[in-house]
Short mmCIF file of C-alpha atoms in Angstrom, two decimals:
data_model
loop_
_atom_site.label_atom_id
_atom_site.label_comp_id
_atom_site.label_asym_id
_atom_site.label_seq_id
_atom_site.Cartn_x
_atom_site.Cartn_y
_atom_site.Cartn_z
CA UNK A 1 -31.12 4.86 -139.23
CA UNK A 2 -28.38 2.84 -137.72
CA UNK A 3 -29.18 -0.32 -135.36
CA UNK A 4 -26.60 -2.72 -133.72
CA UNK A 5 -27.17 -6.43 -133.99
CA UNK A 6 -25.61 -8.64 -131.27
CA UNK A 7 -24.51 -12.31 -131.67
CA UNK A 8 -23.13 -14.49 -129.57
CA UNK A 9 -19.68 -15.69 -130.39
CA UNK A 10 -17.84 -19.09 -129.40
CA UNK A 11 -14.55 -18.39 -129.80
CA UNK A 12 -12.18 -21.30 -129.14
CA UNK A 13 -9.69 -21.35 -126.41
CA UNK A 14 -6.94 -20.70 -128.64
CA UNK A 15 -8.68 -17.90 -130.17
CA UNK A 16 -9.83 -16.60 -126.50
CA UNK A 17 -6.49 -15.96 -125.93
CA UNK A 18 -5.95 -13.94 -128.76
CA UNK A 19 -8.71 -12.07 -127.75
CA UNK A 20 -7.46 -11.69 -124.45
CA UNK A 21 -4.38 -10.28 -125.70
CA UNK A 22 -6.38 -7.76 -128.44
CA UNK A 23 -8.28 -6.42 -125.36
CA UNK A 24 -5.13 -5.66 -123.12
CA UNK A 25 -3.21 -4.29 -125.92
CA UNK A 26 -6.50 -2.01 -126.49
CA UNK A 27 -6.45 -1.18 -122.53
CA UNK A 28 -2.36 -0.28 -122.38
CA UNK A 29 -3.09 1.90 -125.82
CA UNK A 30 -5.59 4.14 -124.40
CA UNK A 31 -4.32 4.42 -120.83
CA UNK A 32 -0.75 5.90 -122.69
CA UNK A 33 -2.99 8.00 -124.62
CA UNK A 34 -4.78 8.73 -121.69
CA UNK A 35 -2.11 9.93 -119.54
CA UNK A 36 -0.14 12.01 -122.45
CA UNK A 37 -3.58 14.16 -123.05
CA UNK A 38 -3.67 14.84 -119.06
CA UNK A 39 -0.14 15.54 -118.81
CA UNK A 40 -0.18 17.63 -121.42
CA UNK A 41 -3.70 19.32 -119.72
CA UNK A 42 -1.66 20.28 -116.58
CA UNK A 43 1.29 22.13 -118.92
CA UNK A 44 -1.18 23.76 -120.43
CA UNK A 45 -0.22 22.12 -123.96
CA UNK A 46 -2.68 21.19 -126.56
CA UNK A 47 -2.28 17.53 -127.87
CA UNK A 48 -4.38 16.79 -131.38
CA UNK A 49 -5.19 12.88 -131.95
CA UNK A 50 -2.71 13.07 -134.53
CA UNK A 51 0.25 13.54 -132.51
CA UNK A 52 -1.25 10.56 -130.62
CA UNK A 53 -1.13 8.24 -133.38
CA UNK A 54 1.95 9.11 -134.39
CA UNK A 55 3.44 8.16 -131.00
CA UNK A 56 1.37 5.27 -131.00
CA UNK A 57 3.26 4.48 -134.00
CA UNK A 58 6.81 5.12 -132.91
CA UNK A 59 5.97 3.23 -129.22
CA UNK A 60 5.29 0.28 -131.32
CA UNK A 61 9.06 0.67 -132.27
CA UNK A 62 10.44 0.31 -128.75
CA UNK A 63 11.11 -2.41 -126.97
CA UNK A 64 8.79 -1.60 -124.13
CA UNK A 65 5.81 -1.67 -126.77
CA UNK A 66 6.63 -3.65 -129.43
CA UNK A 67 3.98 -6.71 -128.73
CA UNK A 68 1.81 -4.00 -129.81
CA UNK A 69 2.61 -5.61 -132.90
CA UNK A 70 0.84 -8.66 -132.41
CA UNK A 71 -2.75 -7.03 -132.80
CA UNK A 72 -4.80 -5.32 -135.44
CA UNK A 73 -3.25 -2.01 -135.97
CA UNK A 74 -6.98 -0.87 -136.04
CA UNK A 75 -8.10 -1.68 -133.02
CA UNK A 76 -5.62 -0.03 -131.25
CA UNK A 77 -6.59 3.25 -133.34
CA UNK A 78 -10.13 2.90 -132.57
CA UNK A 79 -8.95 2.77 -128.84
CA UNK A 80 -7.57 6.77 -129.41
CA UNK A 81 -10.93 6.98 -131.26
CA UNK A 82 -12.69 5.86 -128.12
CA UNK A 83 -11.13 8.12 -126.02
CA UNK A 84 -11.26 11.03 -128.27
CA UNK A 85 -14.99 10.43 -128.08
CA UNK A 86 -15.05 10.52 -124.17
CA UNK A 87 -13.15 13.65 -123.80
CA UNK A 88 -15.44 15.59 -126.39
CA UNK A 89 -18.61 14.25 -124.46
CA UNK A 90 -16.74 15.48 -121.31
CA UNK A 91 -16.24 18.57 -122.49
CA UNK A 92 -20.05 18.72 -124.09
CA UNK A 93 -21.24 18.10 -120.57
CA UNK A 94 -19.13 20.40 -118.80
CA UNK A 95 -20.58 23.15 -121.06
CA UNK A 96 -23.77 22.71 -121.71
CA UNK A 97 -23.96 21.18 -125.22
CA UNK A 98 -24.74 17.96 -124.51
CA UNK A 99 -28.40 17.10 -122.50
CA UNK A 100 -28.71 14.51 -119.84
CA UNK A 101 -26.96 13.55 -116.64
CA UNK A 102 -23.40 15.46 -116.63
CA UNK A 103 -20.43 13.33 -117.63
CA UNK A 104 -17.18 12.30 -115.72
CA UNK A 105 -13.45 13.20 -117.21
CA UNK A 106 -12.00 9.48 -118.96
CA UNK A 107 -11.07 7.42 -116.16
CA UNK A 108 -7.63 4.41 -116.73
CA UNK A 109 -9.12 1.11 -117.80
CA UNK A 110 -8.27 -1.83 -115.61
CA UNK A 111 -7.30 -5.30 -116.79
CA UNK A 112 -10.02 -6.11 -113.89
CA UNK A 113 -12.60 -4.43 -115.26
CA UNK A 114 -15.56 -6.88 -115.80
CA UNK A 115 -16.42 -5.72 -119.54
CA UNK A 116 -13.92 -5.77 -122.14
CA UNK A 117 -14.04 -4.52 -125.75
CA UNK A 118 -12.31 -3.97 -128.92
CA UNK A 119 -13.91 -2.76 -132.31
CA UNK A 120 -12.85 -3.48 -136.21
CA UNK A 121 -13.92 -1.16 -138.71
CA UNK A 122 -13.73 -1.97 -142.38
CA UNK A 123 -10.10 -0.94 -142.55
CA UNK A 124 -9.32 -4.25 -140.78
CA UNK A 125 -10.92 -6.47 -143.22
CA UNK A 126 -12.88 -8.28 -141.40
CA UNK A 127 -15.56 -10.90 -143.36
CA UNK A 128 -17.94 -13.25 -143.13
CA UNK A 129 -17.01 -16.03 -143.96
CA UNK A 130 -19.63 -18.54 -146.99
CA UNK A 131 -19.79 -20.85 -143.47
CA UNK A 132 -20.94 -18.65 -141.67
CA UNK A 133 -17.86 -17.47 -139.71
CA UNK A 134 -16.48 -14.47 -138.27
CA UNK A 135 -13.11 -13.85 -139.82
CA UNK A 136 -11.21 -11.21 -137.44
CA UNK A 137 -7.43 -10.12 -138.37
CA UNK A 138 -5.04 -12.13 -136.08
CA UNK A 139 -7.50 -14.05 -134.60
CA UNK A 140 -9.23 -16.52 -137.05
CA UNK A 141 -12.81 -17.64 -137.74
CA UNK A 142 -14.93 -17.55 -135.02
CA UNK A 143 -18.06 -19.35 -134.43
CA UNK A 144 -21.25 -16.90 -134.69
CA UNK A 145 -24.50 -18.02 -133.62
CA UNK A 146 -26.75 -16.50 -136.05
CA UNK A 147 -29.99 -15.56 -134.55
CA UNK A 148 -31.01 -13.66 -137.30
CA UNK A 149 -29.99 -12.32 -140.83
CA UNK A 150 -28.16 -9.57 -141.06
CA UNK A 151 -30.61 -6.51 -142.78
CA UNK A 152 -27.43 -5.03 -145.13
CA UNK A 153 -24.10 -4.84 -144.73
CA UNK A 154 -22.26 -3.50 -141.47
CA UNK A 155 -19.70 -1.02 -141.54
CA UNK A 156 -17.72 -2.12 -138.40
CA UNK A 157 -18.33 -5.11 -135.36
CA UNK A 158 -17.25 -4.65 -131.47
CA UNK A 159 -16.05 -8.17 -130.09
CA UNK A 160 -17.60 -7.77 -126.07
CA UNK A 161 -16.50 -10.01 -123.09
CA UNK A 162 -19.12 -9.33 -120.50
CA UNK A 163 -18.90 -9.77 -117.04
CA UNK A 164 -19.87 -13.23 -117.15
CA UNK A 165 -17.40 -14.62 -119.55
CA UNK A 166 -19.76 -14.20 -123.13
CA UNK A 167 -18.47 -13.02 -125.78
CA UNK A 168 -20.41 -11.01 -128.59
CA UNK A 169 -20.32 -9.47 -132.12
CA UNK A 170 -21.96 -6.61 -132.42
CA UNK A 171 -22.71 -5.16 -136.17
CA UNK A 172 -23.41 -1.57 -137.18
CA UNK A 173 -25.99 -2.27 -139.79
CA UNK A 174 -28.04 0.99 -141.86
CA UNK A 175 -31.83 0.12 -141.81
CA UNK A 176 -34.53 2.05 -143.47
CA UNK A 177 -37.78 2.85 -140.94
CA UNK A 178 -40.40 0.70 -141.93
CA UNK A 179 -43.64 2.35 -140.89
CA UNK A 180 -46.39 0.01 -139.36
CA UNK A 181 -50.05 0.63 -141.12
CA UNK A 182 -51.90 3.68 -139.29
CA UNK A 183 -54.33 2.94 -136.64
CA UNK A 184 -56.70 5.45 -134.87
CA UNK A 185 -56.29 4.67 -131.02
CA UNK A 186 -53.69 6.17 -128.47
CA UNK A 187 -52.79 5.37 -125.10
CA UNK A 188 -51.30 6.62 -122.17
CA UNK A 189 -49.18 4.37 -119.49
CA UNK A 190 -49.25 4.70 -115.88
CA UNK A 191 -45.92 2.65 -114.82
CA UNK A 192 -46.16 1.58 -110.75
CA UNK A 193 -44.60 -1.38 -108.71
CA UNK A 194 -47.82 -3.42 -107.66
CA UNK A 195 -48.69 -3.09 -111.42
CA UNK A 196 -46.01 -2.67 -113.44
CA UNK A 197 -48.13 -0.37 -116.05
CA UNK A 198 -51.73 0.54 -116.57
CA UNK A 199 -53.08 1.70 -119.76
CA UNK A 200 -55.91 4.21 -120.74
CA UNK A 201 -57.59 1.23 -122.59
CA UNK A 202 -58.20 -0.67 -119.41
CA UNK A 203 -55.28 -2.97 -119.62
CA UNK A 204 -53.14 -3.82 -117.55
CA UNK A 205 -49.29 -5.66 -117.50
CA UNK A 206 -48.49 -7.02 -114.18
CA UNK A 207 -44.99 -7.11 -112.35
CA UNK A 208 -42.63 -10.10 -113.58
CA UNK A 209 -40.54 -9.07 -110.27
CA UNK A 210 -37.37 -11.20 -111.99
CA UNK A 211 -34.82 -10.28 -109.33
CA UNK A 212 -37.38 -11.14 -106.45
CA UNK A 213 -38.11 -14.27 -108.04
CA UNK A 214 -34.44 -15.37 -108.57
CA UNK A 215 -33.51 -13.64 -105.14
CA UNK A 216 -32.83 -17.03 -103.54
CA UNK A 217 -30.53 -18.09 -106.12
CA UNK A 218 -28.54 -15.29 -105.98
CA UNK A 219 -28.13 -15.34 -102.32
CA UNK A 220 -27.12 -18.58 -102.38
CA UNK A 221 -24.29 -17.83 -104.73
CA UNK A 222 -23.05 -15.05 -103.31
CA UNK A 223 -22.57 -16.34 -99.84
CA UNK A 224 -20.43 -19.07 -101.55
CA UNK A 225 -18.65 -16.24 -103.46
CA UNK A 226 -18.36 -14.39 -99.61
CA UNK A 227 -16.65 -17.36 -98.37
CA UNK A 228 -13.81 -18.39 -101.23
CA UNK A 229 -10.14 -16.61 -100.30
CA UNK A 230 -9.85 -13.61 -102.08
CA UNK A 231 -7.23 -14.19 -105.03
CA UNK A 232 -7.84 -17.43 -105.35
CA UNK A 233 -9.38 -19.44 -108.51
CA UNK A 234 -12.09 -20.87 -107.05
CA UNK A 235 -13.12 -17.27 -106.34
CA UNK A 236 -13.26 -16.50 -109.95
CA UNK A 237 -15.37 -19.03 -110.78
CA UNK A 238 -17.49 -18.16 -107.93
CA UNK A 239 -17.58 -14.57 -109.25
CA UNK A 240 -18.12 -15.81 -112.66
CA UNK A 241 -20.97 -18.08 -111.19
CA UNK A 242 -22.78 -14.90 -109.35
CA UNK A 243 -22.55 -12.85 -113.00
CA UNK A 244 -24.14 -15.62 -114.79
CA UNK A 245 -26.83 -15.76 -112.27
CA UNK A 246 -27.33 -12.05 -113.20
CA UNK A 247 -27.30 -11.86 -116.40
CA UNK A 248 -30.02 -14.32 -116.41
CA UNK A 249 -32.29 -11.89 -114.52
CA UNK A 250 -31.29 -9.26 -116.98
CA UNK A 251 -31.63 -10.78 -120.33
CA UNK A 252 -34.93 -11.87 -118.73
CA UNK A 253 -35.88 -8.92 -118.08
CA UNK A 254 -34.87 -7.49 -121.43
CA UNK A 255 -36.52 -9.98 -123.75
CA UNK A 256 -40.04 -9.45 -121.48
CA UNK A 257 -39.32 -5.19 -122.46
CA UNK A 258 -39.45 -6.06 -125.77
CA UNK A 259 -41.76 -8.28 -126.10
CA UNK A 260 -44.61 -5.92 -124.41
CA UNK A 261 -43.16 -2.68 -126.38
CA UNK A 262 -43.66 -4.02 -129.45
CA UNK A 263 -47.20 -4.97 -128.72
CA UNK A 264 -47.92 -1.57 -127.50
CA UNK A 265 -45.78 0.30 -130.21
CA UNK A 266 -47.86 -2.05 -132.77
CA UNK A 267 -51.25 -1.63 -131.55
CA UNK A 268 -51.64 2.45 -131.15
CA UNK A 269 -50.68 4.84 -132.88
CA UNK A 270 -49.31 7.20 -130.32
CA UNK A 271 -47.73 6.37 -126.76
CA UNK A 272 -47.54 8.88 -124.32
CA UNK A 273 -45.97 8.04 -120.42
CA UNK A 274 -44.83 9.72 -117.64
CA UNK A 275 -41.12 11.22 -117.43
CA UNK A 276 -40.04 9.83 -114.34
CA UNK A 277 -37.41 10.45 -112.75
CA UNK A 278 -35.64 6.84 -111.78
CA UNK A 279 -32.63 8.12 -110.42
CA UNK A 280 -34.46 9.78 -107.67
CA UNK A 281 -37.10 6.91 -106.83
CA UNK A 282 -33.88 4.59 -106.71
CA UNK A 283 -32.20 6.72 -103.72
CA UNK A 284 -35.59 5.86 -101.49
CA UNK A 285 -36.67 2.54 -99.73
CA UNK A 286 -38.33 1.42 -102.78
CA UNK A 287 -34.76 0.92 -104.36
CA UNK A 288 -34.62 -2.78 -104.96
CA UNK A 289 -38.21 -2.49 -106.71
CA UNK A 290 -37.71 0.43 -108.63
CA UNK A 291 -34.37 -0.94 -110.32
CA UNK A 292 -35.91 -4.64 -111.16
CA UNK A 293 -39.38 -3.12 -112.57
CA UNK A 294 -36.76 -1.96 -115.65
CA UNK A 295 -38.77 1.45 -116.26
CA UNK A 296 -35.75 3.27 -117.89
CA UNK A 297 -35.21 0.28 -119.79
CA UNK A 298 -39.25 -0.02 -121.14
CA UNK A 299 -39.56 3.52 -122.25
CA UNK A 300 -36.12 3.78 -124.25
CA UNK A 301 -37.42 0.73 -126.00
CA UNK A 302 -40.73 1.97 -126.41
CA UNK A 303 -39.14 5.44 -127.94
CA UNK A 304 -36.99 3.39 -130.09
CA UNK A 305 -39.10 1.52 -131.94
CA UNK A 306 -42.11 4.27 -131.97
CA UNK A 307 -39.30 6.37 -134.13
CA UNK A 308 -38.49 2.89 -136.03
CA UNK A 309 -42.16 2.02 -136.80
CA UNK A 310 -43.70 5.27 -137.28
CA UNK A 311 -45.42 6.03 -134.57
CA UNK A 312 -45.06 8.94 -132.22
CA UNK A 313 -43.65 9.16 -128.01
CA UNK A 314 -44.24 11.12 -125.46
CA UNK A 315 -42.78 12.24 -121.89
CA UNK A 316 -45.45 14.22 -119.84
CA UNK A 317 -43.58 16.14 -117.40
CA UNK A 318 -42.84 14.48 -114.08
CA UNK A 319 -44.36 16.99 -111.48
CA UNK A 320 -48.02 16.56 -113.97
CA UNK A 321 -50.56 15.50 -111.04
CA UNK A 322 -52.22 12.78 -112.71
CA UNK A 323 -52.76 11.45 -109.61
CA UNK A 324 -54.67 14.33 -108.26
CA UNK A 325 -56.20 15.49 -111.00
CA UNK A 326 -59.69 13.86 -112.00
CA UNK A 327 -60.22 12.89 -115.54
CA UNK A 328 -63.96 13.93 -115.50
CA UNK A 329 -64.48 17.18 -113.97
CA UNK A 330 -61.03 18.73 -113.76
CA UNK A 331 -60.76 19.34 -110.00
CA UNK A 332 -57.61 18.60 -108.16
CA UNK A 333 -58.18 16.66 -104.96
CA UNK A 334 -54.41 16.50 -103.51
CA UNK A 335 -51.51 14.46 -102.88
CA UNK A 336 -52.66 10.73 -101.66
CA UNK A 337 -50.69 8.48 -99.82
CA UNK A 338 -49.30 5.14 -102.13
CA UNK A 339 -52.05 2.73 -100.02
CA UNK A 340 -54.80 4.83 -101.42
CA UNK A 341 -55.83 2.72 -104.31
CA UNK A 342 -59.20 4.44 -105.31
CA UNK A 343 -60.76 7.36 -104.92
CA UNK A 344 -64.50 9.65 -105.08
CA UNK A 345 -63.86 13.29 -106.98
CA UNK A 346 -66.58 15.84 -105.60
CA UNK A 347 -68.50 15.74 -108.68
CA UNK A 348 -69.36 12.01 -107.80
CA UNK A 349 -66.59 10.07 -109.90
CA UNK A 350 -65.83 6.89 -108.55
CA UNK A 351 -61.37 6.31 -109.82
CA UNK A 352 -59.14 3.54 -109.83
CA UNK A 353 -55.68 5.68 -109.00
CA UNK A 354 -54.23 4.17 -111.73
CA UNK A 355 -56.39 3.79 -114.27
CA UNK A 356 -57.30 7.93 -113.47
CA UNK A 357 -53.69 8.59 -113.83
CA UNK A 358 -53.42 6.68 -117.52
CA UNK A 359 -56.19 8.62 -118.61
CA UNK A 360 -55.19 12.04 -117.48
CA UNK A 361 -51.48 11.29 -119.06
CA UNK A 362 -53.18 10.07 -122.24
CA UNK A 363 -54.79 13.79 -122.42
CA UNK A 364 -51.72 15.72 -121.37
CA UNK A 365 -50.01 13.99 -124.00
CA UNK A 366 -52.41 14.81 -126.51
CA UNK A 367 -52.38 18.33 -125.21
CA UNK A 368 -48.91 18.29 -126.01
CA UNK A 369 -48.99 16.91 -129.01
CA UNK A 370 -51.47 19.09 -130.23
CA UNK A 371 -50.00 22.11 -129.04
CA UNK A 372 -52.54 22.99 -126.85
CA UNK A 373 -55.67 21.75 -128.96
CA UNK A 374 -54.09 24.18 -132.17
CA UNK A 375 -54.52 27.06 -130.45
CA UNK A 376 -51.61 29.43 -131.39
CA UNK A 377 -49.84 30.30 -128.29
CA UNK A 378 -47.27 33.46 -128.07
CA UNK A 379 -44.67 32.76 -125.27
CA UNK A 380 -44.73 34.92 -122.39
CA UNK A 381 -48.30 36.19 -123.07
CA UNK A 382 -51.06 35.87 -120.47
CA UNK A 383 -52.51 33.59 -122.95
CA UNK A 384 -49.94 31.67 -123.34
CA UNK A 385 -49.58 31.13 -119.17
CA UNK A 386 -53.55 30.12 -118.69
CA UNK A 387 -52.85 27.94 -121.51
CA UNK A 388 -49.66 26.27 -119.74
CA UNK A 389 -51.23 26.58 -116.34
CA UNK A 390 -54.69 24.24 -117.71
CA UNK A 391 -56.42 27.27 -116.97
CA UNK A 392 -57.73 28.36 -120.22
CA UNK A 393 -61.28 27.07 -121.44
CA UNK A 394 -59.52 25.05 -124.71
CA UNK A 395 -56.25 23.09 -122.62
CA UNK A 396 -59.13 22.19 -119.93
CA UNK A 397 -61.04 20.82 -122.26
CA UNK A 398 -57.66 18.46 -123.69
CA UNK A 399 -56.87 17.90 -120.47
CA UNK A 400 -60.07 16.70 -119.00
CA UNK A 401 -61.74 14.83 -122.10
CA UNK A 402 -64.42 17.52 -122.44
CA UNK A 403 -66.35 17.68 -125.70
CA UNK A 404 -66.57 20.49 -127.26
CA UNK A 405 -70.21 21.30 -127.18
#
């Protein structure tokens, strides 16, 4: 499988310029490219990406382009790369092929735009250096702060300027899955705000809250951002200020995701959580809490390195009541308000909400998993529906935890 490694860089200010200039002569590259392909859309004309290199090449003959020169060739053709990428996603989306939210038509790139990147492939000849440095065509050696060693060699490295002035290498390395020893428990994961997630087990992982916590800080920067003259320098370093502040909260954030996914990834053999469905929870009041609990963020990891470690994921559908349903017996009580904590089933069970809900998630899961206990299922049958439905004596039993006597 293929992994990315990130590692901060420390460029010097000589070499930041140089930088500065690769990433603008990246952004004027693509938005040519950019406006022959829609152009050439409106005439009805087909345009291949190899009549696009080719006037990439003659451009860099003209006057008006000719300090195209003063870059990598390379990283101006992985800019047409890049946007031969977004229009084929574009087009995936439009029709169907490709799953997940649908995707906009290429937009112009901006030399405003907070994030800025260029990539080198192994064309460019690009090395590491026997110090320890980041050799990069027409730029120099770079300082690399090497967290960790590199697993094998990489086939190509993206140079990033994020939005608060960092810059980054980030490899393409080829790692093998390294399977962790098999273990006989499994778990299920109730994610909520008041608790960030509770598991089958019993345990439970309470909310860090980050951007609560650093809420003050960022207020106070922002109001001195709100007050500089727009244009001015001092503004920019305010702004600059503000996306440091940020980024703090989300690499926080980030290393606390991983940290608690690879505990849970390394102690059970299978994980299985709810799909919800963030984009929808972050258009209510509960905005500000949904976005800093970092759910989309702590199942992607959790997926990740489940399929890294081998160890299986997954997604019980969203509109599953394991809220309503009770774990012992079966029954469905209803929809309870979020203040209703606990609960009494009519067949005298005595629930926490969330620890009922982990438990009834752990048992979908292994419903699904299982394919409905092994039972072979025909689609469309009546069988097949009383299965589905939790109706039939065998997907009650998965669902509920009942023995088979």
């Amino acid at each position: 499988m293929q992994l990315r490694y990130r590692y901060r860089l420390y460029p010097t200010s000589g070499q930041t310029s140089a930088l500065a200039q690769a990433f603008g002569c990246a952004r004027v590259v693509y938005n040519d490219a950019l406006t022959a392909r829609e152009q050439a859309r409106a005439e009805g004309v087909r345009v291949t990406d190899a009549q696009l290199s080719k006037a990439l090449t003659e451009a860099k003959r003209t006057p008006e382009r000719v300090w195209l020169n003063t870059v990598s060739a390379v990283v101006l053709q992985q800019a047409l790369a890049d946007l031969a990428t977004a229009y084929r996603n574009f087009f995936a989306s439009v029709t169907g092929k490709r799953k997940g939210a649908k995707i906009h038509p290429p937009r112009y790139r901006s030399r405003r735009d907070n994030r800025q990147s260029i990539r080198f492939t192994a064309n460019a000849r690009w090395s590491i250096t026997g110090g320890g440095k980041l050799r990069l065509p027409k730029i120099g050696d770079v300082n690399v702060a090497w967290s960790r060693e590199l697993p094998s060699e990489p086939s190509s490295v993206t140079v990033i300027k994020d939005v608060s002035g960092r810059y980054y290498a980030s490899f393409v390395v080829e790692v093998e899955a390294v399977p962790l020893p098999e273990c006989d428990t499994e778990v299920g994961i109730d994610l909520g705000l008041d608790t960030f997630a509770v598991l089958s087990n019993g345990k439970t992982v309470s909310n860090p809250r980050f951007l609560r916590h650093a809420e003050r800080r960022l207020k106070k920067a922002q109001r001195a951002l709100s007050r500089k003259q727009k244009g001015s320098s001092n503004r920019a370093k305010a702004r600059v200020r503000v996306a440091k502040a940020h980024a703090k909260v989300r690499d926080t954030r980030a290393d606390w995701a991983h940290k608690h996914s690879t505990a849970i990834i390394g102690e059970n053999q299978a994980v299985y959580v709810e799909d919800l469905c963030v984009k929808g929870l972050a258009r209510t009041r509960l905005a500000k809490s949904v976005h800093d609990a970092g759910w989309g963020l702590f199942t992607r990891l959790l997926q990740e390195k489940a399929n890294r470690y081998g160890r299986y994921f997954g997604k019980v559908d969203r509109f599953f009541p394991s809220s309503q349903l009770c774990s012992v017996c079966g029954a469905v009580d209803g929809k309870k308000p979020l203040h209703v904590r606990a609960w009494t089933c009519g067949c005298g069970a005595v629930h926490d909400r969330d620890v009922n809900a982990a438990n009834n998630i752990l048992a979908a899961g292994r419903a699904e998993r299982l394919n409905a206990c092994g039972v072979q299922v025909r689609p469309g049958s009546g069988r097949a529906q009383r299965v589905e439905a939790g109706t039939h004596p065998e997907r009650r039993k998965a669902l509920v935890g009942i023995p088979d006597l």
